[in-house]
Coordinates of C-alpha atoms and ligand atoms in Angstrom, one line a residue:
M166 CA 95.7 73.8 110.8
P167 CA 97.5 76.3 112.9
G168 CA 97.4 76.2 116.7
I169 CA 95.3 78.7 118.7
E170 CA 98.5 80.0 120.4
K171 CA 100.1 80.7 117.0
L172 CA 97.1 82.6 115.8
G173 CA 96.6 84.4 119.1
A174 CA 100.0 85.9 118.8
T175 CA 98.8 87.8 115.8
L176 CA 96.2 89.7 117.7
T177 CA 96.8 92.8 119.5
Q178 CA 94.7 92.3 122.6
T179 CA 93.1 89.1 123.8
S180 CA 89.4 90.0 124.5
I181 CA 86.3 87.9 124.2
L182 CA 85.6 89.4 120.8
D183 CA 89.1 88.4 119.6
I184 CA 88.6 84.9 120.7
L185 CA 85.2 84.7 119.0
A186 CA 86.6 86.1 115.8
L187 CA 89.5 83.6 116.1
L188 CA 87.2 80.6 116.5
D189 CA 85.1 81.9 113.5
M190 CA 88.3 82.1 111.5
M191 CA 89.3 78.6 112.3
D192 CA 85.9 77.4 111.3
K193 CA 86.0 79.1 108.0
M194 CA 89.5 78.0 107.3
T195 CA 88.3 74.4 107.3
A196 CA 86.2 75.3 104.3
V197 CA 89.1 76.8 102.7
K198 CA 91.2 73.7 103.2
E199 CA 88.7 71.4 101.6
S200 CA 90.4 71.7 98.2
P201 CA 94.1 72.3 97.6
T202 CA 95.1 76.0 98.0
K203 CA 98.0 77.8 96.5
L204 CA 99.0 81.2 97.3
L205 CA 101.0 83.3 94.9
V206 CA 102.8 86.4 96.4
V207 CA 104.1 88.9 93.9
G208 CA 106.9 90.9 95.4
A209 CA 109.4 89.7 98.0
G210 CA 110.0 93.0 99.8
V211 CA 109.1 93.1 103.5
I212 CA 105.4 93.3 102.7
G213 CA 105.3 90.3 100.4
L214 CA 107.6 88.4 102.7
S215 CA 105.5 89.1 105.8
V216 CA 102.3 88.1 103.9
A217 CA 103.8 84.7 102.9
W218 CA 105.0 84.3 106.6
H219 CA 101.6 85.0 108.1
C220 CA 99.9 82.8 105.6
R221 CA 102.2 79.9 105.9
D222 CA 99.8 77.7 108.0
F223 CA 96.7 78.5 105.8
F224 CA 97.8 77.3 102.4
D225 CA 98.9 74.0 101.0
E226 CA 101.5 75.8 98.9
I227 CA 102.9 79.3 98.8
T228 CA 105.1 80.7 95.9
L229 CA 106.9 84.0 96.2
I230 CA 107.6 85.7 92.9
D231 CA 110.1 88.6 92.5
S232 CA 112.0 89.8 89.4
D233 CA 114.9 91.3 91.4
P234 CA 114.6 91.2 95.3
D235 CA 117.8 93.2 95.6
Q236 CA 116.0 96.2 94.2
A237 CA 113.4 96.3 97.0
A238 CA 112.9 99.5 99.0
S239 CA 112.9 97.4 102.0
L240 CA 116.5 96.7 101.9
V241 CA 117.3 100.5 102.0
A242 CA 114.9 101.4 104.7
G243 CA 116.0 102.9 108.1
G244 CA 113.9 100.3 110.0
M245 CA 112.4 102.8 112.4
L246 CA 109.2 101.5 114.0
A247 CA 107.9 104.9 114.8
P248 CA 104.2 105.4 115.5
V249 CA 105.0 108.4 117.6
T250 CA 107.8 110.3 115.7
E251 CA 106.0 109.6 112.4
A252 CA 102.6 110.9 113.8
H253 CA 101.6 113.9 111.6
F254 CA 98.7 116.3 111.7
G255 CA 95.6 115.0 110.0
E256 CA 96.8 111.3 109.9
E257 CA 94.9 110.0 112.9
T258 CA 93.6 107.0 111.0
L259 CA 97.1 106.1 110.0
I260 CA 98.5 106.7 113.5
A261 CA 96.0 104.2 115.1
F262 CA 97.1 101.7 112.5
N263 CA 100.7 102.3 113.3
L264 CA 100.2 102.0 117.0
S265 CA 98.5 98.7 116.4
A266 CA 101.4 97.7 114.1
A267 CA 104.0 98.5 116.7
K268 CA 102.3 96.3 119.4
L269 CA 102.6 93.2 117.1
Y270 CA 106.4 93.7 116.6
P271 CA 107.8 92.0 119.8
S272 CA 106.0 88.8 119.3
F273 CA 106.6 88.8 115.5
V274 CA 110.3 89.3 116.0
Q275 CA 110.3 86.7 118.8
Q276 CA 108.6 84.0 116.5
L277 CA 110.7 85.0 113.4
E278 CA 114.1 84.8 115.2
A279 CA 113.2 81.4 116.7
S280 CA 112.1 80.1 113.2
S281 CA 115.1 81.5 111.2
N282 CA 117.8 81.4 113.9
C283 CA 118.7 85.0 112.9
C284 CA 118.7 88.3 114.8
V285 CA 116.8 91.1 113.3
G286 CA 118.4 93.8 115.4
L287 CA 115.4 95.1 117.4
Q288 CA 116.6 98.0 119.6
T289 CA 114.2 99.2 122.2
T290 CA 116.1 102.1 123.7
G291 CA 113.8 104.7 122.0
T292 CA 114.0 107.7 119.7
M293 CA 115.3 111.2 120.3
C294 CA 113.8 113.9 118.1
L295 CA 116.0 117.0 118.4
G296 CA 115.9 120.6 116.9
K297 CA 119.2 122.2 115.9
N298 CA 118.0 125.8 116.6
T299 CA 115.0 127.4 118.3
S300 CA 112.8 127.5 115.2
D301 CA 113.5 123.8 114.6
L302 CA 112.5 123.2 118.2
A303 CA 109.4 125.3 117.8
Q304 CA 108.4 123.1 114.8
L305 CA 109.0 119.9 116.9
T306 CA 107.0 121.4 119.8
Q307 CA 104.0 122.1 117.7
L308 CA 104.1 118.5 116.5
A309 CA 104.7 117.2 120.1
K310 CA 101.7 119.0 121.3
F311 CA 99.6 117.2 118.7
Q312 CA 101.1 113.9 119.6
E313 CA 100.5 114.5 123.3
K314 CA 96.9 115.3 122.7
L315 CA 96.5 111.9 121.1
G316 CA 97.9 110.4 124.2
L317 CA 101.2 109.3 122.6
N318 CA 104.2 108.8 124.8
I319 CA 106.5 111.7 124.2
K320 CA 108.6 113.5 126.7
P321 CA 110.5 116.9 126.5
L322 CA 114.2 116.5 126.4
S323 CA 116.6 119.4 127.2
A324 CA 119.7 119.7 125.2
S325 CA 121.9 119.0 128.2
K326 CA 119.9 115.9 129.1
A327 CA 120.1 114.7 125.4
K328 CA 123.9 115.1 125.4
E329 CA 124.2 113.3 128.7
M330 CA 122.3 110.5 127.1
E331 CA 124.2 110.6 123.7
P332 CA 127.6 112.1 124.3
L333 CA 128.4 112.4 120.7
L334 CA 125.6 115.0 120.1
S335 CA 126.6 118.6 119.3
S336 CA 126.6 120.9 122.3
R337 CA 124.8 123.6 120.3
L338 CA 121.4 121.9 119.9
A339 CA 118.2 123.6 121.1
G340 CA 116.6 120.4 122.7
G341 CA 113.8 118.1 121.7
Y342 CA 111.7 115.1 122.7
L343 CA 112.1 111.5 123.6
A344 CA 109.8 108.8 122.3
M345 CA 110.5 105.8 124.5
E346 CA 108.3 103.5 122.5
D347 CA 109.6 104.1 119.0
F348 CA 111.9 101.2 118.3
I349 CA 114.1 100.1 115.3
V350 CA 115.0 96.9 113.5
E351 CA 117.5 96.3 110.9
P352 CA 115.6 95.8 107.6
I353 CA 118.3 93.8 105.7
E354 CA 118.4 91.3 108.7
L355 CA 114.7 91.3 109.0
C356 CA 114.2 90.4 105.2
N357 CA 117.0 87.8 105.5
A358 CA 115.3 86.2 108.5
L359 CA 112.0 86.2 106.7
N360 CA 113.5 84.5 103.6
I361 CA 115.2 81.8 105.8
A362 CA 112.1 81.1 107.9
L363 CA 109.9 80.8 104.7
L364 CA 112.4 78.5 103.2
N365 CA 112.3 76.4 106.4
N366 CA 108.6 76.4 106.1
G367 CA 108.6 75.1 102.4
V368 CA 107.8 78.3 100.6
A369 CA 109.1 78.4 97.1
S370 CA 110.7 81.3 95.5
I371 CA 110.7 82.2 91.9
R372 CA 112.7 84.9 90.1
E373 CA 110.4 86.2 87.4
E374 CA 108.7 89.5 86.4
I375 CA 104.9 89.3 86.4
V376 CA 103.4 91.4 83.6
E377 CA 99.8 90.4 83.8
I378 CA 97.4 89.0 86.3
S379 CA 94.2 87.2 85.1
L380 CA 91.3 86.1 87.1
E381 CA 90.0 83.1 85.3
E382 CA 87.5 81.8 87.9
P383 CA 87.1 82.7 91.5
N384 CA 89.7 80.1 92.5
L385 CA 91.8 80.3 89.4
I386 CA 94.3 83.1 89.1
S387 CA 97.0 83.2 86.6
A388 CA 100.2 85.3 86.9
I389 CA 101.8 85.7 83.5
T390 CA 105.6 86.3 83.3
S391 CA 107.6 88.5 81.0
S392 CA 108.8 85.2 79.4
N393 CA 105.2 84.2 78.9
T394 CA 105.1 81.4 81.5
V395 CA 101.8 81.1 83.3
I396 CA 101.8 80.5 87.1
T397 CA 98.6 79.6 88.6
G398 CA 97.2 79.8 92.1
T399 CA 93.9 79.8 94.0
H400 CA 94.8 83.1 95.7
L401 CA 97.2 85.9 95.0
C402 CA 98.6 88.9 96.9
L403 CA 100.1 91.7 95.0
A404 CA 102.9 93.2 97.0
S405 CA 105.1 94.6 94.3
G406 CA 105.7 97.9 96.1
S407 CA 106.1 101.1 93.9
Q408 CA 106.1 99.0 90.7
I409 CA 102.4 97.9 91.1
G410 CA 101.0 100.1 88.4
R411 CA 103.1 98.3 85.8
I412 CA 101.1 95.1 86.0
N413 CA 98.2 94.6 83.7
F414 CA 95.0 93.0 84.8
S415 CA 92.5 90.9 82.9
F416 CA 89.6 91.0 85.2
S417 CA 85.9 90.6 84.9
S418 CA 83.7 93.6 85.0
N419 CA 80.8 91.6 86.4
R420 CA 80.4 91.9 90.1
P421 CA 80.3 90.2 92.5
L422 CA 83.2 88.0 91.3
S423 CA 83.3 85.7 94.3
G424 CA 81.0 82.6 94.1
G425 CA 80.3 81.1 90.6
K426 CA 82.4 81.4 87.5
V427 CA 83.5 84.7 86.1
A428 CA 82.1 85.1 82.6
N429 CA 84.1 86.9 79.8
P430 CA 87.1 88.3 81.7
Q431 CA 87.7 91.9 80.4
P432 CA 90.5 94.3 80.5
A433 CA 90.4 96.4 83.7
P434 CA 89.3 100.1 83.6
E435 CA 92.1 102.4 82.6
N436 CA 93.3 103.6 86.1
F437 CA 93.2 100.1 87.4
P438 CA 94.4 98.9 89.7
L439 CA 96.0 101.6 91.8
P440 CA 97.5 105.0 91.6
I441 CA 100.8 104.4 93.4
R442 CA 103.7 106.9 93.0
P443 CA 107.4 106.2 93.8
V444 CA 108.9 108.5 96.4
R445 CA 112.7 108.3 96.3
G446 CA 114.7 108.1 99.6
Q447 CA 118.5 108.3 99.5
I448 CA 120.6 107.1 102.4
I449 CA 124.4 106.9 103.2
R450 CA 125.9 103.9 104.9
L451 CA 129.0 104.9 107.1
R452 CA 131.3 103.1 109.4
P453 CA 134.1 104.0 111.9
Q454 CA 137.6 104.2 110.5
R455 CA 139.7 101.1 111.1
F456 CA 136.5 99.1 111.2
D457 CA 137.0 95.5 112.1
S458 CA 133.8 93.5 111.6
N459 CA 134.9 90.9 114.0
S460 CA 135.3 93.3 116.9
V461 CA 132.3 95.5 117.2
N462 CA 132.3 97.0 120.6
G463 CA 129.0 98.8 120.6
L464 CA 126.7 101.0 118.8
F465 CA 127.7 104.4 117.5
T466 CA 124.6 106.0 119.3
N467 CA 122.4 104.3 121.9
H468 CA 119.2 105.8 120.7
T469 CA 117.7 106.5 117.2
V470 CA 118.6 110.2 116.7
R471 CA 116.1 112.2 114.4
A472 CA 116.4 115.9 114.0
Y473 CA 115.3 119.0 112.3
V474 CA 118.1 121.0 111.0
D475 CA 117.2 124.4 109.6
G476 CA 113.7 122.9 108.7
K477 CA 115.2 119.8 107.0
H478 CA 114.7 116.3 108.5
V479 CA 117.6 113.9 109.0
Y480 CA 118.1 110.7 111.0
I481 CA 121.2 108.7 112.3
L482 CA 120.8 105.1 113.0
S483 CA 123.3 102.6 114.5
R484 CA 123.5 99.0 113.3
H485 CA 124.9 96.1 115.2
N486 CA 127.5 95.4 112.5
G487 CA 129.0 98.8 113.4
E488 CA 127.5 100.7 110.5
V489 CA 125.7 104.1 110.8
V490 CA 123.0 105.0 108.4
V491 CA 122.1 108.6 107.6
G492 CA 118.8 109.2 105.9
A493 CA 116.7 110.0 104.2
T494 CA 115.7 112.3 101.4
S495 CA 112.0 112.4 100.2
E496 CA 111.9 113.2 96.5
E497 CA 109.2 112.8 93.8
Q498 CA 111.5 112.0 90.7
G499 CA 109.5 109.2 89.1
Y500 CA 111.2 105.8 89.0
H501 CA 114.8 107.5 88.8
K502 CA 116.7 105.7 91.6
A503 CA 120.2 107.3 91.3
N504 CA 121.8 109.1 94.2
T505 CA 122.4 112.8 93.7
V506 CA 125.0 115.2 94.9
E507 CA 122.3 117.5 96.3
G508 CA 120.7 114.8 98.3
I509 CA 123.8 113.3 99.8
Y510 CA 125.3 116.7 100.5
E511 CA 122.3 117.9 102.4
L512 CA 122.0 114.7 104.5
L513 CA 125.8 114.9 105.5
K514 CA 125.6 118.6 106.3
C515 CA 122.6 118.0 108.5
A516 CA 123.9 114.9 110.2
Q517 CA 127.1 116.7 110.9
D518 CA 125.3 119.6 112.6
I519 CA 123.8 117.0 115.0
I520 CA 126.7 114.7 115.5
P521 CA 129.9 116.5 114.5
S522 CA 132.2 113.5 114.6
I523 CA 130.1 112.0 111.7
R524 CA 132.7 113.6 109.5
E525 CA 135.3 111.1 110.8
L526 CA 133.4 108.1 109.6
E527 CA 134.1 106.2 106.3
I528 CA 131.6 106.0 103.5
V529 CA 130.6 102.3 102.9
R530 CA 128.1 103.1 100.1
L531 CA 125.3 105.4 98.9
E532 CA 121.9 103.8 98.3
S533 CA 118.3 104.8 97.3
G534 CA 114.9 103.2 97.3
L535 CA 111.5 103.9 96.1
R536 CA 108.7 104.2 98.7
P537 CA 105.3 103.1 97.4
A538 CA 103.0 106.1 98.1
S539 CA 99.2 106.4 97.5
P540 CA 97.4 109.7 96.7
D541 CA 96.3 109.9 100.5
N542 CA 99.5 108.5 101.7
F543 CA 97.7 105.6 103.4
P544 CA 98.5 102.0 102.7
I545 CA 96.4 100.1 100.1
V546 CA 95.5 96.7 101.7
G547 CA 92.6 94.5 100.9
P548 CA 90.9 92.5 98.3
L549 CA 89.7 93.6 94.8
Y550 CA 86.0 93.3 94.7
S551 CA 85.9 90.4 97.3
T552 CA 88.0 88.2 95.0
N553 CA 91.0 86.0 96.0
I554 CA 93.3 88.7 94.8
C555 CA 94.5 90.9 97.6
I556 CA 96.5 94.1 97.3
A557 CA 99.2 95.1 99.8
T558 CA 101.1 98.1 98.9
G559 CA 101.3 101.9 99.4
H560 CA 103.1 101.6 102.8
Y561 CA 105.1 104.7 101.9
R562 CA 107.4 105.6 104.9
N563 CA 106.0 103.0 107.3
G564 CA 106.4 99.7 105.5
I565 CA 108.8 98.1 107.9
L566 CA 106.6 98.9 110.8
Q567 CA 103.4 97.9 109.0
A568 CA 104.7 94.6 107.6
P569 CA 103.6 92.3 110.4
I570 CA 100.1 93.9 110.8
T571 CA 99.7 93.8 107.0
G572 CA 100.7 90.2 106.8
S573 CA 98.5 89.2 109.6
L574 CA 95.4 91.1 108.2
V575 CA 95.8 89.7 104.7
A576 CA 96.1 86.2 106.1
K577 CA 92.9 86.8 108.1
Y578 CA 91.2 87.9 105.0
F579 CA 92.2 84.9 103.0
A580 CA 91.4 82.6 105.9
T581 CA 87.9 83.9 106.5
G582 CA 86.8 85.8 103.4
Q583 CA 85.8 88.7 105.6
I584 CA 87.7 92.0 105.3
P585 CA 89.2 92.8 108.8
L586 CA 87.9 96.1 110.3
E587 CA 91.5 97.3 110.6
I588 CA 92.0 97.5 106.9
K589 CA 88.6 98.9 105.8
P590 CA 90.0 102.4 105.6
F591 CA 92.7 101.2 103.3
S592 CA 90.6 99.4 100.8
P593 CA 92.0 99.5 97.1
E594 CA 88.4 100.2 96.0
R595 CA 88.6 103.8 97.5
F596 CA 90.3 104.7 94.3
Q597 CA 88.0 102.7 92.0
E598 CA 84.7 104.5 92.7
S599 CA 84.7 106.4 89.4
A600 CA 85.6 103.2 87.5
L601 CA 82.7 101.1 88.9
Ligands
FAD791 C1 115.2 105.5 102.3 C2 114.0 104.9 102.9 C3 113.9 104.8 104.2 C4 112.8 104.2 104.9 N1 112.7 104.1 106.2 C5 111.7 103.5 106.8 C6 111.6 103.3 108.2 O1 112.5 103.7 108.9 N2 110.6 102.6 108.7 C7 109.6 102.1 107.9 O2 108.6 101.5 108.5 N3 109.7 102.2 106.6 C8 110.6 102.9 106.0 N4 110.7 103.1 104.6 C9 109.5 102.6 103.8 C10 109.6 101.1 103.6 O3 110.9 100.8 103.1 C11 108.6 100.7 102.5 O4 107.3 101.2 102.8 C12 108.6 99.3 102.3 O5 109.9 98.7 102.1 C13 107.7 98.8 101.1 O6 107.8 97.5 101.1 P1 107.2 96.6 99.8 O7 107.5 95.2 100.0 O8 105.9 97.1 99.5 O9 108.1 97.1 98.5 P2 109.5 96.8 98.1 O10 110.4 96.6 99.3 O11 109.9 97.8 97.1 O12 109.4 95.4 97.4 C14 108.7 95.2 96.2 C15 109.3 94.1 95.5 O13 108.4 93.7 94.4 C16 109.2 93.3 93.3 N5 108.5 93.5 92.0 C17 108.0 94.7 91.6 N6 107.3 94.6 90.5 C18 107.4 93.1 90.2 C19 106.9 92.4 89.2 N7 106.1 93.0 88.1 N8 107.1 91.0 89.2 C20 107.8 90.5 90.3 N9 108.3 91.3 91.2 C21 108.0 92.5 91.3 C22 110.4 94.2 93.4 O14 111.6 93.5 92.8 C23 110.7 94.2 95.0 O15 111.6 93.3 95.4 C24 111.8 103.6 104.0 C25 112.0 103.6 102.6 C26 113.1 104.2 102.1 C27 113.2 104.2 100.6

């Protein structure tokens, strides 16, 4: 049974209500623990890893299943924890979720680094958002007004002040804004730390592709692999990112499914489970010439630099290993993951307008990943019809930021059987109404 301190660290604020909810959760967990429990997590990207991490104390056994973890979008991500600079018009619900997600990060990182003995590269110097010309700045200013109205911490930044803070910036920029509370982590290090911490906590990993999930009984879920092996568990979290739509379900149409046996499992409705689309993001990894990995003197830039360049968006991120990441495109090209001349050319052109000396860096490699996006661009997190099957996908451009909060809320659902308030707007069932 987890200690109160451990659970407490997953809550954003300690209030009487939180404590009462926590005690309730501990109570209900005793019931869950009466018979052996086994959680299957399909997908070992940042979301699946974080779910497994947050569930580690609640289950007798956890198995992570991934067909090819090297293909995860999580390994290509910029790693910006950006509730402010990612705050867009009409996304107030998502912004509130992102702000809560950001609050969890420092304690999440602290626990994870202690458990894995790995550094995940959290940088807390803040994010600059710059405009190349006056019309780019006008676009930024319009957004900044909206962000200020929501009470977000964003400050105007003159071009000269920005250059004073980041000497490599072009001297021809129009100015911008500073978001002091938008941080960054290094996603490859983060996933590595999660994998090590999970291994240290006895979580098993299997390399298999899941093609079908079948709910046999409320506490018996089968995950069937492409080689026809059946892996069973009492609970399952489906965190397979942009590929989620490729998994078939054999699922009873009788509701409610929880409590009592499920009679005659039937194929799911046609649009089941979720309308996730892949949104391709291309990035470029660069490093200074004559790069010596043993003697990294400092970061290329001290802040995360985001910019609008003739209406196009680019960011430049510095990694502790000396690498510089330029990203990212946003393209709807199905499951086609290749890097393209157009994508890479535009990114480099924009990055060079912001930091001219980018052109002196060496190219390490080009990469791309598929962001899992839902029709309303909100994540999809929650149980399917109150069963022990929980969905966690659709994190689109904020999956790194939202990983700890998603993991902690999925764990809360499994532990209590109650859907946490924070994920009610993100229920998978919001897309299922026509099928019910
Ligand atoms: C270029 C780029 C930049 C980004 N920048 C940021 C950023 O700065 N900040 C931020 O917060 N977010 C960012 N994101 C978004 C973020 O990366 C994603 O939202 C997040 O990685 C999604 O994580 P996931 O675990 O759901 O999916 P993934 O990381 O894609 O992992 C899914 C895993 O499931 C496995 N899988 C799929 N199907 C099956 C199956 N049938 N059986 C077994 N395994 C399966 C896959 O092999 C994969 O390993 C960026 C994304 C991209 C592409």
